[in-house]
Coordinates of N, CA, C and O in Angstrom, one line a residue:
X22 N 107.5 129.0 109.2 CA 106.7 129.7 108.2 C 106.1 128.7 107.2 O 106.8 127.7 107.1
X23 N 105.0 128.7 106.5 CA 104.6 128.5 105.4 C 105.7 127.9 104.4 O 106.1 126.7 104.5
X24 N 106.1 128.6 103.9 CA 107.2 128.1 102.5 C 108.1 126.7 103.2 O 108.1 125.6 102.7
X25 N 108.8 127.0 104.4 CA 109.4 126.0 105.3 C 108.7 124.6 105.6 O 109.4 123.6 105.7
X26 N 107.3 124.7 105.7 CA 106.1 124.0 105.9 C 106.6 122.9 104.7 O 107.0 121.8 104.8
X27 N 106.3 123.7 103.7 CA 106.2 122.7 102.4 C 107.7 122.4 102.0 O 107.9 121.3 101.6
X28 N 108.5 123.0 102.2 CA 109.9 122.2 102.1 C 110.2 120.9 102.5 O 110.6 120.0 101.8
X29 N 110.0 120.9 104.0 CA 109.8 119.9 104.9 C 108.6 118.6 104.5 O 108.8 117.4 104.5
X30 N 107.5 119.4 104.1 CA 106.6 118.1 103.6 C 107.1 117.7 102.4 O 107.0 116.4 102.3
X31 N 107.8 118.3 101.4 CA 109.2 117.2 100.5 C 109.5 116.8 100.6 O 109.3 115.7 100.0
X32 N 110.4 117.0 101.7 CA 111.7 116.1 101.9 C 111.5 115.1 102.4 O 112.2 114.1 102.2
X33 N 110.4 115.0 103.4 CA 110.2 114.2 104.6 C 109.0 113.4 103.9 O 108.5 112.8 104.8
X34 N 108.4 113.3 102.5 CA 107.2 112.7 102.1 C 107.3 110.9 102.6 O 106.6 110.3 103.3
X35 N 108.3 110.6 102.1 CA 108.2 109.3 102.1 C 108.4 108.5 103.4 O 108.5 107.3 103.5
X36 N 108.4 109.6 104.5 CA 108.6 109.4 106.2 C 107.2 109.3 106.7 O 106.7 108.4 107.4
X37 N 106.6 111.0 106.0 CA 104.9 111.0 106.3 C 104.0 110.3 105.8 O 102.9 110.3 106.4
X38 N 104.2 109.4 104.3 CA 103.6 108.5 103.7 C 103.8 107.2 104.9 O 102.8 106.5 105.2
X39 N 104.8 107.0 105.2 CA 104.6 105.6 106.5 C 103.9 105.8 107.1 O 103.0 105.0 107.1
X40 N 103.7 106.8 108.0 CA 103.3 107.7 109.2 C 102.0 107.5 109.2 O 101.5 107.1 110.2
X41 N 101.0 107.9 107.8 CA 99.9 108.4 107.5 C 99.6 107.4 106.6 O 99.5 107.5 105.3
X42 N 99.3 106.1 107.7 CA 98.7 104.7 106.2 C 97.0 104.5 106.7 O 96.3 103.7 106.2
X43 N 96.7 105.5 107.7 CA 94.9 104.7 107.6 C 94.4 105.9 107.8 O 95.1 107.0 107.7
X44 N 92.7 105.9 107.9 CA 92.2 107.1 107.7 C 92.1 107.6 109.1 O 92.0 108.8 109.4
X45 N 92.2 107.1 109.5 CA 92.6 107.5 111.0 C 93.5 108.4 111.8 O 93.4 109.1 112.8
X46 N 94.6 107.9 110.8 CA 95.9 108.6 110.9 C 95.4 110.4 110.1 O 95.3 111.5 110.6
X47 N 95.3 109.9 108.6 CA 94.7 111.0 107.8 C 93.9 112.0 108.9 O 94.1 113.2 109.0
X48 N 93.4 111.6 109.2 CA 92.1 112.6 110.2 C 93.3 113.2 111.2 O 93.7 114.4 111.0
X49 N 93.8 112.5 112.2 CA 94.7 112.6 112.9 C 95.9 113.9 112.2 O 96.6 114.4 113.1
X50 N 96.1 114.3 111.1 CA 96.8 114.7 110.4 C 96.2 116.2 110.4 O 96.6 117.2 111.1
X51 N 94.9 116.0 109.4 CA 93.9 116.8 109.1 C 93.4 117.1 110.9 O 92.5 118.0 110.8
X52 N 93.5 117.1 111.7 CA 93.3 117.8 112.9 C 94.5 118.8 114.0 O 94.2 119.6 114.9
X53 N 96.0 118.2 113.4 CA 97.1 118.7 113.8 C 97.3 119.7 112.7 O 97.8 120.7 113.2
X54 N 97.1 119.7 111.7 CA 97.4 121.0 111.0 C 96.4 122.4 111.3 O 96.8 123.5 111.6
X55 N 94.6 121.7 111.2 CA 93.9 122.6 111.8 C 94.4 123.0 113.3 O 93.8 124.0 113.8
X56 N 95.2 122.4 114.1 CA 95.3 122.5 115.6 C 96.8 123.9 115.6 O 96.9 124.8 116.4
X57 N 97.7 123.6 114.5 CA 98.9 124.7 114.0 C 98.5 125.8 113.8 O 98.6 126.8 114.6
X58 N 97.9 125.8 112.5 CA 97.5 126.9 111.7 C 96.0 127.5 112.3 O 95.4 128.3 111.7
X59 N 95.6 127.1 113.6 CA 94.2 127.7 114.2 C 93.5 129.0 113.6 O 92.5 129.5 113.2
X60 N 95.3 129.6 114.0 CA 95.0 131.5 114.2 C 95.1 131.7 112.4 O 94.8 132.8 112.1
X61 N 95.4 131.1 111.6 CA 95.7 131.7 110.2 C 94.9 130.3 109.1 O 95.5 129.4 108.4
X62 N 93.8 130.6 109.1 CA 92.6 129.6 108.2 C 93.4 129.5 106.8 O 93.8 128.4 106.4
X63 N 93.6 130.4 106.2 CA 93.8 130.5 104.8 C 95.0 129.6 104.9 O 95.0 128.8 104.0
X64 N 96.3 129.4 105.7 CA 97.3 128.6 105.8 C 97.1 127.2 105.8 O 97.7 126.4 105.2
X65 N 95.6 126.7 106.9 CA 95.1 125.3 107.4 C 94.9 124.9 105.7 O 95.3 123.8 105.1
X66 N 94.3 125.8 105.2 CA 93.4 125.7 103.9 C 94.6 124.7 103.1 O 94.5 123.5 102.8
X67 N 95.8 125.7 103.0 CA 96.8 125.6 101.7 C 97.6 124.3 102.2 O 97.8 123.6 101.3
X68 N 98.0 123.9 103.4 CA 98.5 122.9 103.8 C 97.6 121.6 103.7 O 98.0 120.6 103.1
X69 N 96.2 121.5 104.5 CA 95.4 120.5 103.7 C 95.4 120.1 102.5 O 95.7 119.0 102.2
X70 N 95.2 121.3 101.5 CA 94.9 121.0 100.5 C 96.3 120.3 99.6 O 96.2 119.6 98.7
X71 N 97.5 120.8 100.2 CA 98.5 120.1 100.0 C 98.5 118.6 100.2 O 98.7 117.7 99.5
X72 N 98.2 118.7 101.5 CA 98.6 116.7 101.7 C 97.4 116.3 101.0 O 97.4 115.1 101.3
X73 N 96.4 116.6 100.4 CA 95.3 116.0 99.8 C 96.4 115.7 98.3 O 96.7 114.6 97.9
X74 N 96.8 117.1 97.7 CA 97.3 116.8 96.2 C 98.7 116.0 96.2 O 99.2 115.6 95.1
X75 N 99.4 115.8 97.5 CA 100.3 115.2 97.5 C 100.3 113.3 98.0 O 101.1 112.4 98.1
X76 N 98.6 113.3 98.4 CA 98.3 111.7 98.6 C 98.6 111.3 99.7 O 98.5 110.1 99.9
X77 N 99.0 112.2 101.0 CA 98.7 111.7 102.0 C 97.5 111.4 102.7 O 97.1 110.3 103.1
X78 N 96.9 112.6 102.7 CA 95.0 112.5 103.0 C 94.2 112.6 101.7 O 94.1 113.4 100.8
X79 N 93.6 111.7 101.9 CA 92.6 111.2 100.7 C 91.3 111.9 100.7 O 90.6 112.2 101.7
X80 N 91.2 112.2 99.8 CA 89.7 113.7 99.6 C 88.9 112.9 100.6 O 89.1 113.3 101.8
X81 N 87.7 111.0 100.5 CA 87.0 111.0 101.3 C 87.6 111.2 103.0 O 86.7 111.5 103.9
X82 N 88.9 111.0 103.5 CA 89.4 111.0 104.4 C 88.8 112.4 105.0 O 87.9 112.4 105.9
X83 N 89.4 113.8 104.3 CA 89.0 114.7 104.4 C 87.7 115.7 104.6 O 87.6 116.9 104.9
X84 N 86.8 114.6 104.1 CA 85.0 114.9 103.9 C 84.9 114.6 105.2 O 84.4 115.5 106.0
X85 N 85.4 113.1 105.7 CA 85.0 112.5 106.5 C 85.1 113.4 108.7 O 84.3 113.4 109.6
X86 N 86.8 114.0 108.4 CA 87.1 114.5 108.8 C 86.6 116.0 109.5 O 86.7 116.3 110.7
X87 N 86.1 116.8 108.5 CA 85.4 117.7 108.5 C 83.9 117.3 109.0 O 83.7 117.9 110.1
X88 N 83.1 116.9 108.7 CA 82.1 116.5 108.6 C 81.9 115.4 110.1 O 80.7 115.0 110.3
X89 N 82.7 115.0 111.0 CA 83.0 114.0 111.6 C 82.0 114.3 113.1 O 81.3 113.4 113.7
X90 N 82.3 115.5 113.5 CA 82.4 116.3 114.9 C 81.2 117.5 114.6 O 81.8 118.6 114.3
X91 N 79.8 117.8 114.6 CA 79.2 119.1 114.9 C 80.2 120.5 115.2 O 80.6 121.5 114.5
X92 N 80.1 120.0 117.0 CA 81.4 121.1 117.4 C 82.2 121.5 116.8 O 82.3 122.7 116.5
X93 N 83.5 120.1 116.2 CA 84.6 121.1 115.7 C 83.9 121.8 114.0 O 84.5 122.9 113.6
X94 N 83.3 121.5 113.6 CA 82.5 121.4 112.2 C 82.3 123.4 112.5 O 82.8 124.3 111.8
X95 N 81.5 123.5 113.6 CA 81.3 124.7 114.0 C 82.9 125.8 113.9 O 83.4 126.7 113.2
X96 N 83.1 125.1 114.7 CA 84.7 126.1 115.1 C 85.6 126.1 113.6 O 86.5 126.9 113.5
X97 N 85.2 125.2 112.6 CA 86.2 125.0 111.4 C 85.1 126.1 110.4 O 85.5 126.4 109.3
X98 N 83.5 126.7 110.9 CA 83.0 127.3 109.7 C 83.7 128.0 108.7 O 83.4 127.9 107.5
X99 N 84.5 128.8 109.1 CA 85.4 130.0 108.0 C 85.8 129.4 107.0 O 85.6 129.9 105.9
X100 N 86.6 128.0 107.1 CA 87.4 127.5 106.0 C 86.3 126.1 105.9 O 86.1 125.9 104.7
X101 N 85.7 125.4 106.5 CA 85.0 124.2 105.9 C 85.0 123.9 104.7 O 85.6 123.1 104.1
X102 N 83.9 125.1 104.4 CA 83.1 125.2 103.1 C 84.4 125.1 101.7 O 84.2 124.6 100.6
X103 N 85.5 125.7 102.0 CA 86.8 125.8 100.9 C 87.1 124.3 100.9 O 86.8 123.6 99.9
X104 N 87.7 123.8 102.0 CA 88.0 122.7 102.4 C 87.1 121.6 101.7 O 87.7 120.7 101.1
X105 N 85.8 121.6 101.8 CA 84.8 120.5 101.5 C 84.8 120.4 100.1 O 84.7 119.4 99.4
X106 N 85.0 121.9 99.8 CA 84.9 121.9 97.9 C 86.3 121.8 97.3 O 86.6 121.8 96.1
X107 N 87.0 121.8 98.2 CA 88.3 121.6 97.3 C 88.9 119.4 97.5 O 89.6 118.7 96.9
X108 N 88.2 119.2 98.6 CA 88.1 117.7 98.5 C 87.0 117.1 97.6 O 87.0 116.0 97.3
X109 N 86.0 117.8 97.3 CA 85.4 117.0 96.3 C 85.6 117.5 94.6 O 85.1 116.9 93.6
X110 N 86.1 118.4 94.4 CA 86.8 118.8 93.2 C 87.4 118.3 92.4 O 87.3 118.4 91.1
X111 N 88.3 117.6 93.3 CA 89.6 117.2 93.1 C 89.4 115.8 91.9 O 89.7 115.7 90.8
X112 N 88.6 114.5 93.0 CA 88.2 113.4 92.3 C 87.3 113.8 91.0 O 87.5 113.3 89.9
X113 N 86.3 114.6 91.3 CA 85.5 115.1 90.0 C 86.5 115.8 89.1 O 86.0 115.5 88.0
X114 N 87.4 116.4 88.7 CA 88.1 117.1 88.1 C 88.9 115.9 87.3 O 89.0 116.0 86.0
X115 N 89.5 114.7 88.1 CA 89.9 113.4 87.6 C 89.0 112.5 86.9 O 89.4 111.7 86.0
X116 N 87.8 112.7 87.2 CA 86.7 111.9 86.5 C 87.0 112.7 85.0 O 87.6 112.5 84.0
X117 N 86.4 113.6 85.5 CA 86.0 114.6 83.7 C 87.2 114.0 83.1 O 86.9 113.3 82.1
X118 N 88.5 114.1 83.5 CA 89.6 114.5 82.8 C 89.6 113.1 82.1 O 89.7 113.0 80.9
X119 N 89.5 111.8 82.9 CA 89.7 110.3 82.4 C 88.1 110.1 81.5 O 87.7 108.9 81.3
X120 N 87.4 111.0 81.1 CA 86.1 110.7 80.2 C 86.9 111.1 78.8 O 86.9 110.6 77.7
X121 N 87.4 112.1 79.2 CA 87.8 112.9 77.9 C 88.5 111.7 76.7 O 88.8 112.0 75.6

């Protein structure tokens, strides 16, 4: 389940942080989660957007990702668009915040 999902990505962070040191790996990441959660988008969404706020996959990792493949680009339309705006948000949201 979901909730179990993120338990596990706790406990186990500093296992997946070895695991997931290039962007390569990140993509690799960002393609097994969309490969899990296929049938339930809104889950792919919340788990990405997880290892993005938790620093495993790095927002450009995640542009990169998305954006990488036409085909899968197609097959990912439902959530992309969430996906795209919630990786470039993120850094802009940090910008504003370090102007202030």
């Amino acid at each position: 389940s979901f909730s179990h999902l993120l338990g596990i990505l706790g406990r186990y962070l500093p296992v997946l942080r070895s695991v997931i040191d290039t962007s390569e790996d990140g993509e690799a990441a960002a393609s097994a989660v969309a490969d899990v959660w296929r049938h339930s988008p809104q889950h792919a969404v919340m788990v990405t957007d997880k290892l993005v706020a938790v620093k495993l996959l790095s927002p450009i990792t995640l542009v990169r990702w998305l954006l990488a493949d036409y085909d899968a680009c197609d097959e990912r339309q439902d959530y992309m668009w969430e996906l795209l705006f919630l990786a470039i948000s993120k850094p802009v949201a940090l910008v504003q915040t370090v102007k202030k």
